[in-house]
Amino acid sequence: AQTVTQSQPEMSVQEAETVTLSCTYDTSENNYYLFWYKQPPSRQMILVIRQEAYKQQNATENRFSVNFQKAAKSFSLKISDSQLGDTAMYFCAFMKHRKAYGGSQGNLIFGKGTKLSVKP
Amino acid sequence: NAGVTQTPKFQVLKTGQSMTLQCAQDMNHEYMSWYRQDPGMGLRLIHYSVGAGITDQGEVPNGYNVSRSTTEDFPLRLLSAAPSQTSVYFCASSYLPSSYNSPLHFGNGTRLTVT
């Protein structure tokens, strides 16, 4: 079975600084997808960034980027120029590729989350 | 475009009561699912569906029932509520296959308290 581990329950960063959230996962699959979700106090689940396992290039979305190390099964999230609005819970998630569906059936396995506080 | 709509937003039940959490999506997504979120546990999959008439169990299905009679709706039923079911519940949907190009869309959650 797949597992996702986020080893930092809480982190804080000063506004405008850079912070990295760690995520490791365990799987025997070769093809899969990885995601980072943000959950602000509003409770909404917001997709931040995504990565396909067969793509070696690290994904970037504006101030958010990942360091994907497939051999090490590591998928860390870097937030540059942190803003107060980045304060939230961040969840790392894994989705298995399923041949029967030509991709995946959508079931996500989540880590337990990292609570990030951005301080002014 | 409403996306994924969950009702109610908040609910308080007494132990033993039954209720249905509603989930509807207007994006014609084949895949729908229910997750529960507990402090320190992340989100865990309860049940999911890959199309009308097809449902399957996730990681924590006990105490919950689902059905999928239409593409749009995927209600979650608590047959006899227990305090252990106090949680925040999320519904999510996507096209199939779910992937990089078709990620999950989440509803805004239902906070359920069982006393």
GROMACS .gro file of C-alpha atoms in nm:
model
  235
    1ALA     CA    1   0.000   0.000   0.000
    2GLN     CA    2   0.108   0.352  -0.067
    3THR     CA    3   0.187   0.591   0.218
    4VAL     CA    4   0.266   0.961   0.227
    5THR     CA    5   0.468   1.115   0.508
    6GLN     CA    6   0.497   1.482   0.597
    7SER     CA    7   0.749   1.501   0.878
    8GLN     CA    8   0.694   1.866   0.973
    9PRO     CA    9   0.365   1.914   1.159
   10GLU     CA   10   0.421   2.291   1.186
   11MET     CA   11   0.651   2.546   1.029
   12SER     CA   12   0.682   2.922   1.028
   13VAL     CA   13   0.853   3.167   0.796
   14GLN     CA   14   0.899   3.541   0.779
   15GLU     CA   15   0.717   3.730   0.509
   16ALA     CA   16   0.923   3.752   0.185
   17GLU     CA   17   1.147   3.461   0.290
   18THR     CA   18   1.164   3.115   0.134
   19VAL     CA   19   1.038   2.797   0.299
   20THR     CA   20   1.051   2.431   0.199
   21LEU     CA   21   0.795   2.173   0.307
   22SER     CA   22   0.901   1.811   0.291
   23CYS     CA   23   0.708   1.509   0.169
   24THR     CA   24   0.817   1.150   0.120
   25TYR     CA   25   0.612   0.862  -0.008
   26ASP     CA   26   0.634   0.489  -0.037
   27THR     CA   27   0.518   0.301  -0.346
   28SER     CA   28   0.617   0.016  -0.572
   29GLU     CA   29   0.448   0.184  -0.868
   30ASN     CA   30   0.651   0.334  -1.149
   31ASN     CA   31   0.387   0.567  -1.286
   32TYR     CA   32   0.191   0.799  -1.060
   33TYR     CA   33   0.105   1.160  -0.987
   34LEU     CA   34   0.193   1.385  -0.695
   35PHE     CA   35   0.012   1.693  -0.572
   36TRP     CA   36   0.038   1.969  -0.314
   37TYR     CA   37  -0.289   2.108  -0.180
   38LYS     CA   38  -0.333   2.419   0.031
   39GLN     CA   39  -0.610   2.449   0.289
   40PRO     CA   40  -0.651   2.801   0.432
   41PRO     CA   41  -0.869   2.870   0.736
   42SER     CA   42  -1.168   2.887   0.500
   43ARG     CA   43  -1.136   2.506   0.476
   44GLN     CA   44  -1.130   2.511   0.096
   45MET     CA   45  -0.892   2.261  -0.069
   46ILE     CA   46  -0.685   2.442  -0.331
   47LEU     CA   47  -0.453   2.266  -0.574
   48VAL     CA   48  -0.113   2.436  -0.561
   49ILE     CA   49   0.108   2.229  -0.789
   50ARG     CA   50   0.122   1.885  -0.953
   51GLN     CA   51   0.386   1.652  -1.092
   52GLU     CA   52   0.381   1.346  -1.313
   53ALA     CA   53   0.628   1.080  -1.202
   54TYR     CA   54   0.759   1.008  -1.551
   55LYS     CA   55   0.854   1.373  -1.604
   56GLN     CA   56   1.197   1.450  -1.466
   57GLN     CA   57   1.154   1.825  -1.488
   58ASN     CA   58   1.039   1.981  -1.163
   59ALA     CA   59   0.703   2.159  -1.179
   60THR     CA   60   0.678   2.532  -1.107
   61GLU     CA   61   0.377   2.758  -1.058
   62ASN     CA   62   0.474   3.119  -0.998
   63ARG     CA   63   0.624   3.135  -0.644
   64PHE     CA   64   0.571   2.761  -0.589
   65SER     CA   65   0.809   2.493  -0.710
   66VAL     CA   66   0.883   2.133  -0.626
   67ASN     CA   67   1.195   1.925  -0.589
   68PHE     CA   68   1.094   1.582  -0.718
   69GLN     CA   69   1.346   1.307  -0.647
   70LYS     CA   70   1.192   0.986  -0.781
   71ALA     CA   71   1.464   0.750  -0.665
   72ALA     CA   72   1.449   0.894  -0.314
   73LYS     CA   73   1.066   0.909  -0.328
   74SER     CA   74   1.073   1.269  -0.218
   75PHE     CA   75   0.848   1.556  -0.329
   76SER     CA   76   0.922   1.879  -0.142
   77LEU     CA   77   0.745   2.211  -0.196
   78LYS     CA   78   0.935   2.538  -0.203
   79ILE     CA   79   0.750   2.864  -0.151
   80SER     CA   80   0.949   3.171  -0.250
   81ASP     CA   81   0.876   3.529  -0.140
   82SER     CA   82   0.628   3.404   0.122
   83GLN     CA   83   0.313   3.610   0.164
   84LEU     CA   84   0.070   3.636   0.454
   85GLY     CA   85  -0.193   3.469   0.234
   86ASP     CA   86   0.025   3.157   0.219
   87THR     CA   87  -0.066   3.083   0.582
   88ALA     CA   88  -0.248   2.749   0.561
   89MET     CA   89  -0.230   2.374   0.602
   90TYR     CA   90  -0.042   2.212   0.318
   91PHE     CA   91  -0.109   1.854   0.216
   92CYS     CA   92   0.104   1.633  -0.004
   93ALA     CA   93  -0.096   1.371  -0.197
   94PHE     CA   94  -0.025   1.065  -0.415
   95MET     CA   95  -0.238   0.923  -0.695
   96LYS     CA   96  -0.166   0.591  -0.859
   97HIS     CA   97  -0.181   0.552  -1.236
   98ARG     CA   98  -0.431   0.282  -1.327
   99LYS     CA   99  -0.406   0.115  -1.669
  100ALA     CA  100  -0.772   0.014  -1.657
  101TYR     CA  101  -0.870   0.380  -1.670
  102GLY     CA  102  -0.596   0.492  -1.905
  103GLY     CA  103  -0.467   0.709  -1.624
  104SER     CA  104  -0.611   0.697  -1.278
  105GLN     CA  105  -0.942   0.658  -1.101
  106GLY     CA  106  -0.882   0.958  -0.881
  107ASN     CA  107  -0.822   0.813  -0.536
  108LEU     CA  108  -0.578   1.033  -0.348
  109ILE     CA  109  -0.361   0.929  -0.055
  110PHE     CA  110  -0.283   1.227   0.165
  111GLY     CA  111  -0.011   1.303   0.412
  112LYS     CA  112  -0.110   1.435   0.754
  113GLY     CA  113  -0.031   1.792   0.660
  114THR     CA  114   0.205   2.074   0.756
  115LYS     CA  115   0.066   2.387   0.918
  116LEU     CA  116   0.253   2.685   0.774
  117SER     CA  117   0.242   3.026   0.940
  118VAL     CA  118   0.379   3.329   0.758
  119LYS     CA  119   0.477   3.603   1.002
  120PRO     CA  120   0.486   3.974   0.917
  121ASN     CA  121  -2.039   2.738  -1.281
  122ALA     CA  122  -2.111   2.602  -0.931
  123GLY     CA  123  -1.846   2.324  -0.933
  124VAL     CA  124  -1.887   2.082  -0.641
  125THR     CA  125  -2.162   2.176  -0.397
  126GLN     CA  126  -2.192   2.022  -0.053
  127THR     CA  127  -2.483   2.065   0.184
  128PRO     CA  128  -2.515   2.131   0.469
  129LYS     CA  129  -2.206   2.328   0.572
  130PHE     CA  130  -2.252   2.240   0.940
  131GLN     CA  131  -2.451   1.969   1.118
  132VAL     CA  132  -2.490   1.849   1.476
  133LEU     CA  133  -2.631   1.502   1.538
  134LYS     CA  134  -2.705   1.296   1.844
  135THR     CA  135  -2.559   0.947   1.870
  136GLY     CA  136  -2.775   0.699   1.681
  137GLN     CA  137  -2.936   0.951   1.448
  138SER     CA  138  -2.909   0.908   1.073
  139MET     CA  139  -2.850   1.169   0.807
  140THR     CA  140  -2.738   1.221   0.449
  141LEU     CA  141  -2.462   1.456   0.337
  142GLN     CA  142  -2.536   1.585  -0.009
  143CYS     CA  143  -2.285   1.633  -0.290
  144ALA     CA  144  -2.362   1.757  -0.640
  145GLN     CA  145  -2.138   1.856  -0.930
  146ASP     CA  146  -2.231   2.025  -1.255
  147MET     CA  147  -1.916   1.944  -1.455
  148ASN     CA  148  -2.029   1.604  -1.588
  149HIS     CA  149  -1.748   1.434  -1.397
  150GLU     CA  150  -1.749   1.056  -1.397
  151TYR     CA  151  -1.546   1.021  -1.077
  152MET     CA  152  -1.679   1.129  -0.738
  153SER     CA  153  -1.553   1.055  -0.390
  154TRP     CA  154  -1.594   1.127  -0.020
  155TYR     CA  155  -1.309   1.201   0.222
  156ARG     CA  156  -1.307   1.271   0.592
  157GLN     CA  157  -1.056   1.502   0.757
  158ASP     CA  158  -0.958   1.458   1.120
  159PRO     CA  159  -0.697   1.661   1.310
  160GLY     CA  160  -0.350   1.517   1.259
  161MET     CA  161  -0.478   1.256   1.013
  162GLY     CA  162  -0.497   1.432   0.679
  163LEU     CA  163  -0.781   1.331   0.448
  164ARG     CA  164  -0.888   0.968   0.421
  165LEU     CA  165  -1.103   0.815   0.148
  166ILE     CA  166  -1.442   0.680   0.256
  167HIS     CA  167  -1.615   0.574  -0.068
  168TYR     CA  168  -1.580   0.654  -0.435
  169SER     CA  169  -1.763   0.609  -0.764
  170VAL     CA  170  -1.639   0.590  -1.124
  171GLY     CA  171  -1.983   0.635  -1.277
  172ALA     CA  172  -2.356   0.608  -1.220
  173GLY     CA  173  -2.442   0.275  -1.060
  174ILE     CA  174  -2.080   0.199  -0.964
  175THR     CA  175  -1.944   0.253  -0.613
  176ASP     CA  176  -1.658   0.109  -0.412
  177GLN     CA  177  -1.506   0.134  -0.067
  178GLY     CA  178  -1.209   0.343   0.027
  179GLU     CA  179  -0.986   0.329   0.333
  180VAL     CA  180  -1.248   0.401   0.604
  181PRO     CA  181  -1.593   0.288   0.478
  182ASN     CA  182  -1.744   0.149   0.800
  183GLY     CA  183  -2.058   0.330   0.916
  184TYR     CA  184  -2.120   0.497   0.579
  185ASN     CA  185  -2.327   0.411   0.274
  186VAL     CA  186  -2.325   0.564  -0.072
  187SER     CA  187  -2.516   0.531  -0.397
  188ARG     CA  188  -2.476   0.692  -0.739
  189SER     CA  189  -2.803   0.699  -0.928
  190THR     CA  190  -2.705   0.997  -1.145
  191THR     CA  191  -2.379   1.140  -1.274
  192GLU     CA  192  -2.437   1.463  -1.082
  193ASP     CA  193  -2.513   1.340  -0.728
  194PHE     CA  194  -2.321   1.130  -0.479
  195PRO     CA  195  -2.483   1.137  -0.132
  196LEU     CA  196  -2.312   0.998   0.178
  197ARG     CA  197  -2.538   0.834   0.437
  198LEU     CA  198  -2.462   0.787   0.804
  199LEU     CA  199  -2.691   0.510   0.920
  200SER     CA  200  -2.641   0.544   1.297
  201ALA     CA  201  -2.412   0.831   1.388
  202ALA     CA  202  -2.134   0.775   1.641
  203PRO     CA  203  -1.905   1.029   1.812
  204SER     CA  204  -1.613   0.877   1.614
  205GLN     CA  205  -1.777   1.015   1.299
  206THR     CA  206  -1.727   1.373   1.417
  207SER     CA  207  -1.517   1.513   1.135
  208VAL     CA  208  -1.506   1.741   0.835
  209TYR     CA  209  -1.630   1.570   0.520
  210PHE     CA  210  -1.520   1.661   0.168
  211CYS     CA  211  -1.669   1.557  -0.161
  212ALA     CA  212  -1.445   1.564  -0.470
  213SER     CA  213  -1.490   1.493  -0.840
  214SER     CA  214  -1.297   1.474  -1.165
  215TYR     CA  215  -1.309   1.348  -1.521
  216LEU     CA  216  -1.173   1.001  -1.581
  217PRO     CA  217  -0.896   0.927  -1.604
  218SER     CA  218  -0.798   1.151  -1.316
  219SER     CA  219  -0.450   1.273  -1.378
  220TYR     CA  220  -0.224   1.570  -1.408
  221ASN     CA  221  -0.465   1.727  -1.658
  222SER     CA  222  -0.780   1.633  -1.470
  223PRO     CA  223  -0.716   1.691  -1.101
  224LEU     CA  224  -0.980   1.660  -0.831
  225HIS     CA  225  -1.222   1.945  -0.764
  226PHE     CA  226  -1.322   1.966  -0.398
  227GLY     CA  227  -1.638   2.094  -0.235
  228ASN     CA  228  -1.611   2.331   0.062
  229GLY     CA  229  -1.673   2.061   0.320
  230THR     CA  230  -1.934   1.974   0.582
  231ARG     CA  231  -1.841   1.998   0.949
  232LEU     CA  232  -2.027   1.723   1.136
  233THR     CA  233  -2.042   1.695   1.515
  234VAL     CA  234  -2.193   1.389   1.681
  235THR     CA  235  -2.274   1.429   2.052
   0.00000   0.00000   0.00000
